[in-house]
GROMACS .gro file of C-alpha atoms in nm:
model
  365
    1MET     CA    1   0.045  -0.005   0.012
    2PRO     CA    2   0.134   0.350  -0.072
    3ALA     CA    3   0.222   0.569   0.193
    4LEU     CA    4   0.017   0.842   0.141
    5PHE     CA    5  -0.312   0.569   0.155
    6GLN     CA    6  -0.204   0.398   0.491
    7PRO     CA    7  -0.483   0.518   0.750
    8LEU     CA    8  -0.393   0.707   1.078
    9ARG     CA    9  -0.540   0.736   1.414
   10LEU     CA   10  -0.530   1.043   1.561
   11ARG     CA   11  -0.687   0.984   1.949
   12SER     CA   12  -1.016   0.783   1.851
   13LEU     CA   13  -1.025   0.897   1.525
   14GLU     CA   14  -0.979   0.684   1.240
   15LEU     CA   15  -0.863   0.845   0.894
   16GLN     CA   16  -0.826   0.610   0.624
   17HIS     CA   17  -0.563   0.789   0.479
   18ARG     CA   18  -0.302   1.086   0.453
   19GLY     CA   19  -0.449   1.308   0.203
   20TRP     CA   20  -0.654   1.581   0.295
   21VAL     CA   21  -0.753   1.927   0.229
   22SER     CA   22  -0.595   2.286   0.395
   23PRO     CA   23  -0.850   2.555   0.483
   24MET     CA   24  -0.902   2.783   0.200
   25CYS     CA   25  -1.121   3.111   0.287
   26GLN     CA   26  -1.367   3.176   0.026
   27TYR     CA   27  -1.530   3.532   0.108
   28SER     CA   28  -1.876   3.353   0.040
   29CYS     CA   29  -2.107   3.470   0.295
   30ASP     CA   30  -2.389   3.705   0.325
   31PRO     CA   31  -2.244   4.037   0.493
   32ASP     CA   32  -2.563   4.185   0.496
   33ASP     CA   33  -2.829   3.899   0.590
   34ALA     CA   34  -2.620   3.624   0.714
   35PRO     CA   35  -2.265   3.748   0.829
   36GLY     CA   36  -2.044   3.442   0.955
   37VAL     CA   37  -2.292   3.236   0.833
   38PRO     CA   38  -2.162   2.914   0.569
   39ASN     CA   39  -2.388   2.856   0.303
   40ASP     CA   40  -2.493   2.639  -0.022
   41TRP     CA   41  -2.155   2.760  -0.149
   42HIS     CA   42  -1.984   2.618   0.104
   43LEU     CA   43  -2.193   2.252   0.088
   44MET     CA   44  -2.063   2.238  -0.249
   45HIS     CA   45  -1.726   2.379  -0.200
   46LEU     CA   46  -1.642   2.093   0.151
   47GLY     CA   47  -1.898   1.852  -0.034
   48SER     CA   48  -1.703   1.785  -0.359
   49PHE     CA   49  -1.390   1.708  -0.164
   50ALA     CA   50  -1.568   1.408   0.044
   51ALA     CA   51  -1.722   1.352  -0.285
   52GLY     CA   52  -1.390   1.293  -0.437
   53GLY     CA   53  -1.213   1.109  -0.198
   54ALA     CA   54  -1.022   1.319   0.076
   55ALA     CA   55  -0.969   1.143   0.433
   56LEU     CA   56  -0.985   1.477   0.646
   57ILE     CA   57  -1.134   1.820   0.506
   58LEU     CA   58  -1.070   2.137   0.718
   59THR     CA   59  -1.304   2.426   0.698
   60GLU     CA   60  -1.159   2.784   0.554
   61ALA     CA   61  -1.083   3.017   0.893
   62ALA     CA   62  -1.394   3.068   1.127
   63ALA     CA   63  -1.383   3.375   1.365
   64VAL     CA   64  -1.423   3.331   1.685
   65ASN     CA   65  -1.580   3.655   1.715
   66ALA     CA   66  -1.696   3.915   1.482
   67GLU     CA   67  -1.411   4.120   1.501
   68GLY     CA   68  -1.210   3.827   1.431
   69ARG     CA   69  -1.293   3.786   1.049
   70ILE     CA   70  -1.065   3.885   0.821
   71SER     CA   71  -1.343   4.030   0.611
   72PRO     CA   72  -1.712   4.091   0.606
   73ARG     CA   73  -1.761   3.813   0.399
   74ASP     CA   74  -1.583   3.546   0.644
   75ALA     CA   75  -1.710   3.250   0.788
   76GLY     CA   76  -1.772   3.261   1.159
   77ILE     CA   77  -1.848   3.005   1.420
   78TYR     CA   78  -1.970   3.270   1.740
   79ASN     CA   79  -2.296   3.207   1.746
   80GLY     CA   80  -2.614   2.950   1.733
   81GLU     CA   81  -2.713   3.040   1.364
   82GLN     CA   82  -2.351   2.979   1.240
   83ALA     CA   83  -2.335   2.629   1.412
   84GLU     CA   84  -2.629   2.531   1.260
   85ALA     CA   85  -2.518   2.581   0.933
   86TRP     CA   86  -2.205   2.469   0.999
   87GLN     CA   87  -2.359   2.121   1.137
   88ARG     CA   88  -2.561   2.085   0.729
   89ILE     CA   89  -2.233   2.050   0.600
   90THR     CA   90  -2.086   1.807   0.861
   91SER     CA   91  -2.378   1.598   0.812
   92PHE     CA   92  -2.347   1.612   0.383
   93VAL     CA   93  -1.943   1.522   0.472
   94HIS     CA   94  -2.040   1.205   0.673
   95ARG     CA   95  -2.333   1.098   0.442
   96HIS     CA   96  -2.170   1.148   0.090
   97SER     CA   97  -1.758   1.075   0.124
   98ALA     CA   98  -1.595   0.851  -0.077
   99ALA     CA   99  -1.344   0.786   0.194
  100GLU     CA  100  -1.524   0.801   0.539
  101ALA     CA  101  -1.449   1.184   0.515
  102LYS     CA  102  -1.382   1.334   0.832
  103ILE     CA  103  -1.444   1.727   0.874
  104GLY     CA  104  -1.251   1.998   1.092
  105VAL     CA  105  -1.317   2.287   1.116
  106GLN     CA  106  -1.028   2.578   1.156
  107LEU     CA  107  -1.058   2.846   1.423
  108ALA     CA  108  -0.925   3.161   1.377
  109HIS     CA  109  -0.930   3.530   1.481
  110ALA     CA  110  -0.749   3.725   1.262
  111GLY     CA  111  -0.620   4.018   1.455
  112ARG     CA  112  -0.411   4.327   1.269
  113LYS     CA  113  -0.521   4.147   0.961
  114ALA     CA  114  -0.882   4.169   1.024
  115SER     CA  115  -1.182   4.424   0.825
  116THR     CA  116  -0.965   4.421   0.510
  117TYR     CA  117  -1.143   4.383   0.164
  118TRP     CA  118  -1.211   3.986  -0.004
  119PRO     CA  119  -0.986   3.930  -0.312
  120PHE     CA  120  -1.248   3.957  -0.596
  121SER     CA  121  -1.398   4.261  -0.440
  122GLY     CA  122  -1.183   4.502  -0.680
  123LYS     CA  123  -1.082   4.664  -0.340
  124HIS     CA  124  -0.749   4.664  -0.150
  125GLY     CA  125  -0.695   4.760   0.221
  126SER     CA  126  -0.907   4.803   0.523
  127VAL     CA  127  -1.284   4.823   0.508
  128PRO     CA  128  -1.393   5.137   0.659
  129GLU     CA  129  -1.726   5.165   0.865
  130SER     CA  130  -1.901   5.307   0.659
  131ASP     CA  131  -1.859   4.987   0.379
  132GLY     CA  132  -1.912   4.738   0.674
  133GLY     CA  133  -1.575   4.700   0.855
  134TRP     CA  134  -1.494   4.783   1.211
  135THR     CA  135  -1.168   4.861   1.404
  136ALA     CA  136  -0.941   4.574   1.408
  137VAL     CA  137  -0.731   4.453   1.714
  138GLY     CA  138  -0.362   4.334   1.807
  139PRO     CA  139  -0.139   4.268   2.050
  140SER     CA  140   0.040   4.597   1.954
  141PRO     CA  141  -0.057   4.917   1.730
  142LEU     CA  142   0.167   4.862   1.459
  143ALA     CA  143  -0.041   4.793   1.085
  144PHE     CA  144   0.033   4.513   0.867
  145GLU     CA  145   0.148   4.720   0.515
  146GLY     CA  146  -0.165   4.867   0.327
  147TYR     CA  147  -0.413   4.780   0.630
  148ALA     CA  148  -0.539   5.090   0.874
  149GLY     CA  149  -0.356   5.049   1.236
  150PRO     CA  150  -0.515   4.832   1.446
  151ALA     CA  151  -0.594   4.903   1.829
  152GLU     CA  152  -0.408   4.748   2.123
  153MET     CA  153  -0.572   4.506   2.286
  154SER     CA  154  -0.586   4.554   2.671
  155ALA     CA  155  -0.611   4.227   2.907
  156GLU     CA  156  -0.900   4.189   2.956
  157GLN     CA  157  -0.917   4.173   2.610
  158ILE     CA  158  -0.680   3.939   2.558
  159SER     CA  159  -0.842   3.703   2.818
  160GLY     CA  160  -1.183   3.746   2.591
  161VAL     CA  161  -1.037   3.605   2.292
  162VAL     CA  162  -0.929   3.242   2.486
  163ARG     CA  163  -1.305   3.249   2.649
  164ASP     CA  164  -1.415   3.326   2.267
  165PHE     CA  165  -1.205   3.035   2.131
  166ALA     CA  166  -1.323   2.786   2.378
  167ASP     CA  167  -1.691   2.880   2.287
  168ALA     CA  168  -1.608   2.835   1.921
  169ALA     CA  169  -1.482   2.490   2.008
  170VAL     CA  170  -1.819   2.432   2.211
  171ARG     CA  171  -1.998   2.499   1.909
  172ALA     CA  172  -1.775   2.324   1.701
  173VAL     CA  173  -1.838   1.993   1.891
  174ASP     CA  174  -2.225   1.997   1.902
  175ALA     CA  175  -2.211   2.117   1.514
  176GLY     CA  176  -2.066   1.768   1.444
  177PHE     CA  177  -1.703   1.837   1.348
  178ASP     CA  178  -1.489   1.540   1.379
  179THR     CA  179  -1.146   1.774   1.483
  180ILE     CA  180  -1.062   2.096   1.561
  181GLU     CA  181  -0.776   2.287   1.426
  182ILE     CA  182  -0.662   2.622   1.600
  183HIS     CA  183  -0.533   2.892   1.345
  184GLY     CA  184  -0.202   2.980   1.498
  185ALA     CA  185  -0.065   3.079   1.136
  186HIS     CA  186   0.001   3.310   0.883
  187GLY     CA  187  -0.020   3.672   1.101
  188TYR     CA  188  -0.316   3.624   1.217
  189LEU     CA  189  -0.400   3.715   1.561
  190LEU     CA  190  -0.237   3.415   1.758
  191HIS     CA  191   0.096   3.400   1.578
  192GLN     CA  192   0.095   3.807   1.582
  193PHE     CA  193   0.121   3.776   1.936
  194GLN     CA  194   0.421   3.490   1.872
  195SER     CA  195   0.599   3.696   1.600
  196PRO     CA  196   0.863   3.967   1.799
  197LEU     CA  197   0.806   4.171   1.424
  198ILE     CA  198   0.490   4.276   1.573
  199ASN     CA  199   0.453   4.224   1.962
  200THR     CA  200   0.647   4.526   2.150
  201ARG     CA  201   0.461   4.432   2.434
  202THR     CA  202   0.603   4.436   2.804
  203ASP     CA  203   0.375   4.278   2.979
  204ALA     CA  204   0.308   3.908   3.016
  205TRP     CA  205   0.154   3.909   2.685
  206GLY     CA  206   0.499   3.986   2.547
  207GLY     CA  207   0.837   4.067   2.573
  208ASP     CA  208   1.025   3.755   2.523
  209GLU     CA  209   0.943   3.404   2.421
  210THR     CA  210   0.723   3.295   2.712
  211GLY     CA  211   0.566   3.607   2.714
  212ARG     CA  212   0.462   3.549   2.265
  213ASN     CA  213   0.359   3.221   2.318
  214ARG     CA  214   0.099   3.304   2.595
  215LEU     CA  215  -0.179   3.347   2.415
  216MET     CA  216  -0.141   3.055   2.163
  217LEU     CA  217  -0.061   2.797   2.477
  218ALA     CA  218  -0.361   2.966   2.651
  219VAL     CA  219  -0.599   2.917   2.393
  220VAL     CA  220  -0.487   2.525   2.367
  221ASP     CA  221  -0.557   2.528   2.676
  222ALA     CA  222  -0.923   2.639   2.671
  223VAL     CA  223  -1.002   2.457   2.388
  224ARG     CA  224  -0.849   2.111   2.510
  225ALA     CA  225  -1.033   2.199   2.837
  226VAL     CA  226  -1.423   2.222   2.679
  227ILE     CA  227  -1.414   1.942   2.360
  228PRO     CA  228  -1.373   1.553   2.410
  229GLU     CA  229  -1.087   1.366   2.531
  230SER     CA  230  -1.171   1.120   2.265
  231MET     CA  231  -1.117   1.453   1.987
  232PRO     CA  232  -0.789   1.543   1.821
  233LEU     CA  233  -0.657   1.866   1.840
  234LEU     CA  234  -0.475   2.024   1.547
  235LEU     CA  235  -0.254   2.337   1.545
  236ARG     CA  236  -0.127   2.533   1.232
  237ILE     CA  237   0.173   2.728   1.270
  238SER     CA  238   0.397   2.922   1.044
  239ALA     CA  239   0.753   2.743   1.148
  240SER     CA  240   0.952   3.066   1.017
  241ASP     CA  241   0.835   3.450   0.878
  242TRP     CA  242   1.075   3.464   0.648
  243ALA     CA  243   1.254   3.778   0.781
  244GLU     CA  244   1.533   3.875   1.043
  245GLY     CA  245   1.450   3.889   1.345
  246GLY     CA  246   1.096   3.700   1.339
  247VAL     CA  247   1.021   3.356   1.440
  248ASP     CA  248   1.233   3.109   1.290
  249LEU     CA  249   1.271   2.714   1.334
  250ALA     CA  250   1.391   2.691   1.619
  251ALA     CA  251   1.171   2.889   1.815
  252SER     CA  252   0.886   2.649   1.632
  253VAL     CA  253   0.996   2.347   1.752
  254ARG     CA  254   0.976   2.499   2.107
  255LEU     CA  255   0.652   2.578   2.047
  256ALA     CA  256   0.524   2.233   1.905
  257ARG     CA  257   0.681   2.044   2.189
  258GLN     CA  258   0.499   2.296   2.470
  259ALA     CA  259   0.153   2.249   2.263
  260ALA     CA  260   0.196   1.871   2.228
  261GLU     CA  261   0.246   1.835   2.588
  262ARG     CA  262  -0.036   2.073   2.641
  263GLY     CA  263  -0.285   1.787   2.434
  264VAL     CA  264  -0.242   1.862   2.052
  265ASP     CA  265  -0.205   1.579   1.875
  266LEU     CA  266  -0.091   1.736   1.498
  267ILE     CA  267   0.111   2.038   1.394
  268ASP     CA  268  -0.014   2.181   1.079
  269VAL     CA  269   0.281   2.292   0.950
  270SER     CA  270   0.286   2.633   0.697
  271SER     CA  271   0.498   2.961   0.704
  272GLY     CA  272   0.461   3.331   0.583
  273GLY     CA  273   0.216   3.537   0.658
  274ALA     CA  274   0.346   3.806   0.937
  275VAL     CA  275   0.505   4.047   0.788
  276ALA     CA  276   0.512   4.239   0.374
  277HIS     CA  277   0.814   4.230   0.420
  278GLN     CA  278   0.900   3.848   0.399
  279GLN     CA  279   1.122   3.688   0.192
  280ILE     CA  280   1.021   3.344   0.123
  281LYS     CA  281   1.196   3.086  -0.131
  282ALA     CA  282   0.906   2.924  -0.252
  283GLY     CA  283   0.914   2.596  -0.474
  284PRO     CA  284   0.773   2.261  -0.504
  285GLY     CA  285   0.782   2.070  -0.081
  286TYR     CA  286   0.955   2.391   0.001
  287GLN     CA  287   0.818   2.378   0.361
  288THR     CA  288   0.819   1.987   0.412
  289GLY     CA  289   1.145   2.051   0.591
  290PHE     CA  290   0.989   2.244   0.884
  291SER     CA  291   0.759   1.937   0.889
  292ALA     CA  292   1.004   1.681   0.920
  293ALA     CA  293   1.202   1.891   1.161
  294ILE     CA  294   0.889   1.971   1.415
  295ARG     CA  295   0.832   1.588   1.354
  296LYS     CA  296   1.130   1.495   1.461
  297GLU     CA  297   1.211   1.733   1.672
  298ALA     CA  298   0.923   1.818   1.889
  299GLY     CA  299   0.798   1.443   1.899
  300VAL     CA  300   0.457   1.565   1.713
  301ALA     CA  301   0.255   1.448   1.424
  302THR     CA  302   0.241   1.743   1.162
  303GLY     CA  303   0.067   1.812   0.832
  304THR     CA  304   0.270   1.951   0.567
  305VAL     CA  305   0.151   2.185   0.326
  306GLY     CA  306   0.254   2.447   0.017
  307LEU     CA  307   0.298   2.355  -0.370
  308LEU     CA  308   0.210   1.961  -0.331
  309THR     CA  309   0.062   1.913  -0.595
  310SER     CA  310   0.125   1.560  -0.758
  311ALA     CA  311   0.033   1.253  -0.612
  312GLY     CA  312   0.417   1.158  -0.618
  313GLN     CA  313   0.500   1.450  -0.406
  314ALA     CA  314   0.243   1.372  -0.196
  315GLU     CA  315   0.382   1.009  -0.117
  316HIS     CA  316   0.781   1.112  -0.134
  317ALA     CA  317   0.692   1.355   0.162
  318VAL     CA  318   0.479   1.072   0.385
  319ALA     CA  319   0.746   0.787   0.274
  320THR     CA  320   1.044   0.964   0.400
  321GLY     CA  321   0.899   1.100   0.713
  322GLN     CA  322   0.868   1.454   0.650
  323ALA     CA  323   0.515   1.497   0.757
  324ASP     CA  324   0.227   1.227   0.867
  325GLY     CA  325  -0.048   1.394   0.629
  326VAL     CA  326  -0.038   1.624   0.296
  327LEU     CA  327  -0.254   1.933   0.287
  328ILE     CA  328  -0.340   2.051  -0.050
  329ALA     CA  329  -0.563   2.377  -0.113
  330ARG     CA  330  -0.520   2.485  -0.530
  331ALA     CA  331  -0.455   2.127  -0.630
  332ALA     CA  332  -0.763   2.054  -0.460
  333LEU     CA  333  -0.952   2.369  -0.634
  334ARG     CA  334  -0.860   2.290  -0.982
  335ASP     CA  335  -0.961   1.856  -0.935
  336PRO     CA  336  -1.211   1.810  -0.630
  337HIS     CA  337  -1.129   1.444  -0.684
  338TRP     CA  338  -0.780   1.472  -0.683
  339TRP     CA  339  -0.746   1.192  -0.417
  340LEU     CA  340  -0.923   0.940  -0.644
  341ARG     CA  341  -0.693   1.047  -0.870
  342ALA     CA  342  -0.360   0.975  -0.678
  343ALA     CA  343  -0.486   0.662  -0.574
  344PHE     CA  344  -0.521   0.519  -0.934
  345GLU     CA  345  -0.169   0.689  -0.975
  346LEU     CA  346  -0.031   0.523  -0.697
  347GLY     CA  347  -0.193   0.155  -0.809
  348HIS     CA  348  -0.398   0.208  -0.459
  349ASP     CA  349  -0.802   0.112  -0.532
  350LEU     CA  350  -0.986   0.368  -0.330
  351ALA     CA  351  -1.344   0.351  -0.304
  352TRP     CA  352  -1.577   0.540  -0.561
  353PRO     CA  353  -1.920   0.720  -0.471
  354PRO     CA  354  -2.150   0.493  -0.644
  355GLN     CA  355  -2.269   0.751  -0.833
  356TYR     CA  356  -1.978   0.768  -0.981
  357GLU     CA  357  -1.844   0.401  -1.046
  358ARG     CA  358  -1.900   0.442  -1.409
  359ALA     CA  359  -1.598   0.652  -1.427
  360VAL     CA  360  -1.387   0.455  -1.266
  361PRO     CA  361  -1.044   0.402  -1.481
  362ARG     CA  362  -0.929   0.028  -1.562
  363ARG     CA  363  -0.602  -0.059  -1.526
  364THR     CA  364  -0.428  -0.197  -1.804
  365PHE     CA  365  -0.110  -0.313  -1.574
   0.00000   0.00000   0.00000
């Protein structure tokens, strides 16, 4: 059996194979009539991956409070209406998957990157209040390039965000999600607190590495405390800021080790996003080395992402121990049945939805 299609167990969660869907913002909620509520687009988008053979599907970033949305069109899980809409999607995935797909929600807060225009709006930068925006918040009053400056969060606001993550996790469990991922990457709030390029605080939530990691780990503790012991907890991090003086791999190994000690079962390893002057050296598999190092040095399961487009690349990453799973995004948008095709290319028989069985390719070798 190809390494990519071997099963994986995380706590009581049984994943049929190691090919997964990375979170992808869709910017498709109705900001006027149903802010933060996933709709038919999200059902189609995520449901297509279930039919296409993915073993684990992670939703787009779901904000834990209204001001934590990246844009007015982003999804949330901070009220009952949103949770009910997510339950419709989790039920669909569980009923109509080709590989007994599981689905997890990514809990997020955009911090200083909140209240921005969505990519296909035709506009750029921060959304003013007159156009449905709000004042973003962050660890320090430092703006991301091209965005409005955020308000520095008080200690009370920080504690409130920790509670918001925990409350969102409870809603996620009730909505039928199989796992939860905490978004601590890509320059969003938890990563903002972690990065010395952004966090200039001198109180308990800043200063040295311990202080800068405090919010990330407090959220891990809060979420782990309210979800079932049997449910795995995932954490997405940026292993490098790709900028001098920022988060580096050594710091990320230390963070991953602490997160694992607190009950995180898998680190979803990405990179970048903290600052506009980052210098990313991108290429096929350019982030697998981060995943491999964290997996080995922190002793925790990892997922790897980034310009992994072919079955061969994904198989290599798992077979060589660089990661326990491979998450794809753009390749899945191009081919929502990527996993069915990958299985065929690697000589593995992955069950197809019965409605599609007439299209199963036949082997001639």
